Each structure stands twice: as structure tokens, then as C-alpha cells.
Amino acid sequence: MTIVYTILAIVAAVALLALLLPRTVVVTRKADVALSPEDVIARVASTEGFQTFNPYCTTDPELKITPFGPTKGVGSGFHFEGKEGKGTQTVTEITATRVSHLIDLGPMGKPVQTIEAKSYAGGTRVTWTVTSDMGFNPVFRIFGLFMDRMLGKTYELGLKNIKALA
């Protein structure tokens, strides 16, 4: 019986320690591109435009994209299903320099993705950020420790794809 109590104590300790990890995880990547900020924002705010640089289309040729809502602007979006998962991505906010998307991954959460494009002396700086709320789930909090490593390369590929559009 001592072994059972020891295992339970270890599991409880790990769960409590996991809850001390950050609840919110932010992953950000930046790149300078030769497109105008207006062109970047127009692409990001459009379902069709987003697919021109979508990094998941690059890594998964079998990725299924099904548009819904308007073709561009708030409410436009698409369902996706591929080797890295399935869900929806919907435009929720557009400003002159930023577009935000709600990504619904079902039980895996609803991260918010923001792509910002601002002019600077050499062109346009594009910043791609995702913010995820890990809630009170200790497994998700531990998973959050690896988000930057996992998503960072994907966003770097997306930024490379944007650069190639110029």
C-alpha cells in the first residue's frame, strides 16, 4: 500500500508543480519583408490571401482547406484538416496594421493569432504572434513549455513564405 501512496503523492506533486507554470504562453517571430504593410494586411485578412503563405500548406500538401463566411474581413475563415490537426481559423479583428484570428482546435484550445505589419525604413516588419491560454490543466501547462520550439519554426516558415511573395 505504501507504493500506491507514494505514486499518488508523486502524481499530486507533479500536478501542483505544473500549475505553477505560466497559464498564458506567447510565441512570437518577426521578419522584414519587401511588401507594403497594406499588402500584408490584405493577404492576412483574406482566406485566399492567407493560403498564399500558410506554412501548413507548405509542410502538408494534403492539407484540406474549406473556406466559410465572407471571402475577407471579420468573420472570414476556413476549416482545416491535415496531419498536424484539424480546426478552424476565423478573422476576429482588423486594424490598419494588425489582423487577429481565433483558432479553434476543439479540446486542444483556442489560441489567438495576431499578424502585425508596420512600416520601417527598410520596408515592412511583420510580427507573427500566437497567445494560448493553458487553463488549469497541468498537462497543457507542461505542454506550454514546448510551444515556442514547436510553433516557432512553423511561423518562421510562414514569414519566409511572405518574403517570397515580394
C-alpha positions as a Python dict, from the first residue, in 0.01 Angstrom:
ca = {
    (1, 'M'): (0, 0, 0),
    (2, 'T'): (296, 232, 60),
    (3, 'I'): (387, 211, -308),
    (4, 'V'): (38, 325, -411),
    (5, 'Y'): (51, 622, -173),
    (6, 'T'): (398, 714, -294),
    (7, 'I'): (286, 707, -658),
    (8, 'L'): (-22, 916, -574),
    (9, 'A'): (193, 1166, -384),
    (10, 'I'): (433, 1198, -679),
    (11, 'V'): (148, 1246, -927),
    (12, 'A'): (-12, 1509, -699),
    (13, 'A'): (322, 1689, -658),
    (14, 'V'): (382, 1697, -1035),
    (15, 'A'): (28, 1827, -1095),
    (16, 'L'): (72, 2101, -834),
    (17, 'L'): (412, 2199, -973),
    (18, 'A'): (264, 2210, -1324),
    (19, 'L'): (1, 2456, -1202),
    (20, 'L'): (286, 2690, -1104),
    (21, 'L'): (388, 2710, -1471),
    (22, 'P'): (257, 3006, -1674),
    (23, 'R'): (-108, 2986, -1774),
    (24, 'T'): (-54, 3203, -2083),
    (25, 'V'): (202, 3109, -2347),
    (26, 'V'): (310, 3356, -2616),
    (27, 'V'): (515, 3262, -2924),
    (28, 'T'): (642, 3545, -3147),
    (29, 'R'): (851, 3560, -3462),
    (30, 'K'): (945, 3864, -3675),
    (31, 'A'): (1074, 3920, -4026),
    (32, 'D'): (1137, 4214, -4257),
    (33, 'V'): (970, 4188, -4596),
    (34, 'A'): (962, 4391, -4918),
    (35, 'L'): (579, 4405, -4936),
    (36, 'S'): (385, 4708, -4818),
    (37, 'P'): (205, 4682, -4483),
    (38, 'E'): (-125, 4724, -4668),
    (39, 'D'): (-50, 4427, -4895),
    (40, 'V'): (46, 4207, -4599),
    (41, 'I'): (-269, 4304, -4405),
    (42, 'A'): (-491, 4246, -4711),
    (43, 'R'): (-349, 3894, -4752),
    (44, 'V'): (-376, 3809, -4382),
    (45, 'A'): (-739, 3934, -4367),
    (46, 'S'): (-845, 3716, -4662),
    (47, 'T'): (-893, 3339, -4658),
    (48, 'E'): (-750, 3308, -5009),
    (49, 'G'): (-469, 3552, -4933),
    (50, 'F'): (-372, 3365, -4617),
    (51, 'Q'): (-327, 3045, -4816),
    (52, 'T'): (-56, 3215, -5028),
    (53, 'F'): (180, 3199, -4728),
    (54, 'N'): (16, 2946, -4493),
    (55, 'P'): (312, 2745, -4357),
    (56, 'Y'): (96, 2438, -4303),
    (57, 'C'): (20, 2424, -4676),
    (58, 'T'): (397, 2409, -4731),
    (59, 'T'): (456, 2126, -4483),
    (60, 'D'): (139, 1928, -4560),
    (61, 'P'): (49, 1905, -4930),
    (62, 'E'): (-261, 1702, -4834),
    (63, 'L'): (-396, 1976, -4604),
    (64, 'K'): (-767, 2029, -4665),
    (65, 'I'): (-883, 2391, -4652),
    (66, 'T'): (-1256, 2468, -4661),
    (67, 'P'): (-1344, 2839, -4659),
    (68, 'F'): (-1651, 2974, -4477),
    (69, 'G'): (-1809, 3315, -4426),
    (70, 'P'): (-1714, 3616, -4634),
    (71, 'T'): (-1403, 3591, -4853),
    (72, 'K'): (-1225, 3859, -4649),
    (73, 'G'): (-1266, 4068, -4338),
    (74, 'V'): (-1405, 3993, -3994),
    (75, 'G'): (-1590, 3661, -3993),
    (76, 'S'): (-1399, 3516, -4285),
    (77, 'G'): (-1216, 3196, -4219),
    (78, 'F'): (-1155, 2836, -4302),
    (79, 'H'): (-1176, 2486, -4167),
    (80, 'F'): (-852, 2291, -4188),
    (81, 'E'): (-771, 1924, -4154),
    (82, 'G'): (-429, 1772, -4201),
    (83, 'K'): (-151, 1572, -4049),
    (84, 'E'): (-96, 1829, -3773),
    (85, 'G'): (-458, 1854, -3666),
    (86, 'K'): (-794, 2000, -3751),
    (87, 'G'): (-993, 2305, -3654),
    (88, 'T'): (-1097, 2647, -3775),
    (89, 'Q'): (-932, 2984, -3816),
    (90, 'T'): (-1153, 3295, -3814),
    (91, 'V'): (-1065, 3662, -3858),
    (92, 'T'): (-1183, 3841, -3543),
    (93, 'E'): (-1026, 4187, -3571),
    (94, 'I'): (-866, 4403, -3838),
    (95, 'T'): (-684, 4734, -3796),
    (96, 'A'): (-459, 4922, -4037),
    (97, 'T'): (-155, 4733, -3905),
    (98, 'R'): (-290, 4412, -3748),
    (99, 'V'): (-518, 4114, -3809),
    (100, 'S'): (-624, 3878, -3531),
    (101, 'H'): (-756, 3526, -3579),
    (102, 'L'): (-926, 3290, -3338),
    (103, 'I'): (-800, 2939, -3397),
    (104, 'D'): (-1040, 2677, -3263),
    (105, 'L'): (-862, 2346, -3205),
    (106, 'G'): (-1150, 2185, -3017),
    (107, 'P'): (-1031, 2021, -2694),
    (108, 'M'): (-676, 2146, -2760),
    (109, 'G'): (-780, 2507, -2701),
    (110, 'K'): (-849, 2834, -2877),
    (111, 'P'): (-530, 3030, -2929),
    (112, 'V'): (-539, 3382, -3070),
    (113, 'Q'): (-307, 3452, -3362),
    (114, 'T'): (-206, 3807, -3449),
    (115, 'I'): (-10, 3915, -3754),
    (116, 'E'): (109, 4274, -3749),
    (117, 'A'): (271, 4466, -4036),
    (118, 'K'): (437, 4803, -3974),
    (119, 'S'): (647, 5024, -4197),
    (120, 'Y'): (1006, 5095, -4110),
    (121, 'A'): (1296, 5250, -4301),
    (122, 'G'): (1383, 4933, -4493),
    (123, 'G'): (1032, 4805, -4573),
    (124, 'T'): (777, 4625, -4359),
    (125, 'R'): (834, 4442, -4032),
    (126, 'V'): (591, 4152, -3993),
    (127, 'T'): (534, 4015, -3642),
    (128, 'W'): (350, 3684, -3607),
    (129, 'T'): (229, 3605, -3254),
    (130, 'V'): (13, 3334, -3103),
    (131, 'T'): (-122, 3357, -2748),
    (132, 'S'): (-253, 3041, -2584),
    (133, 'D'): (-438, 3007, -2256),
    (134, 'M'): (-337, 2674, -2099),
    (135, 'G'): (-609, 2699, -1834),
    (136, 'F'): (-578, 2492, -1519),
    (137, 'N'): (-491, 2169, -1698),
    (138, 'P'): (-148, 2059, -1568),
    (139, 'V'): (-76, 1859, -1884),
    (140, 'F'): (-143, 2167, -2103),
    (141, 'R'): (78, 2379, -1875),
    (142, 'I'): (366, 2134, -1919),
    (143, 'F'): (294, 2123, -2294),
    (144, 'G'): (322, 2505, -2291),
    (145, 'L'): (693, 2473, -2210),
    (146, 'F'): (749, 2335, -2561),
    (147, 'M'): (522, 2570, -2760),
    (148, 'D'): (796, 2810, -2867),
    (149, 'R'): (1010, 2529, -3004),
    (150, 'M'): (714, 2364, -3177),
    (151, 'L'): (539, 2667, -3329),
    (152, 'G'): (840, 2894, -3378),
    (153, 'K'): (971, 2703, -3679),
    (154, 'T'): (626, 2697, -3834),
    (155, 'Y'): (588, 3075, -3804),
    (156, 'E'): (940, 3127, -3937),
    (157, 'L'): (838, 2925, -4244),
    (158, 'G'): (522, 3135, -4283),
    (159, 'L'): (729, 3455, -4264),
    (160, 'K'): (968, 3311, -4523),
    (161, 'N'): (666, 3239, -4744),
    (162, 'I'): (553, 3603, -4706),
    (163, 'K'): (901, 3724, -4803),
    (164, 'A'): (884, 3510, -5118),
    (165, 'L'): (566, 3690, -5228),
    (166, 'A'): (754, 4015, -5288),
}
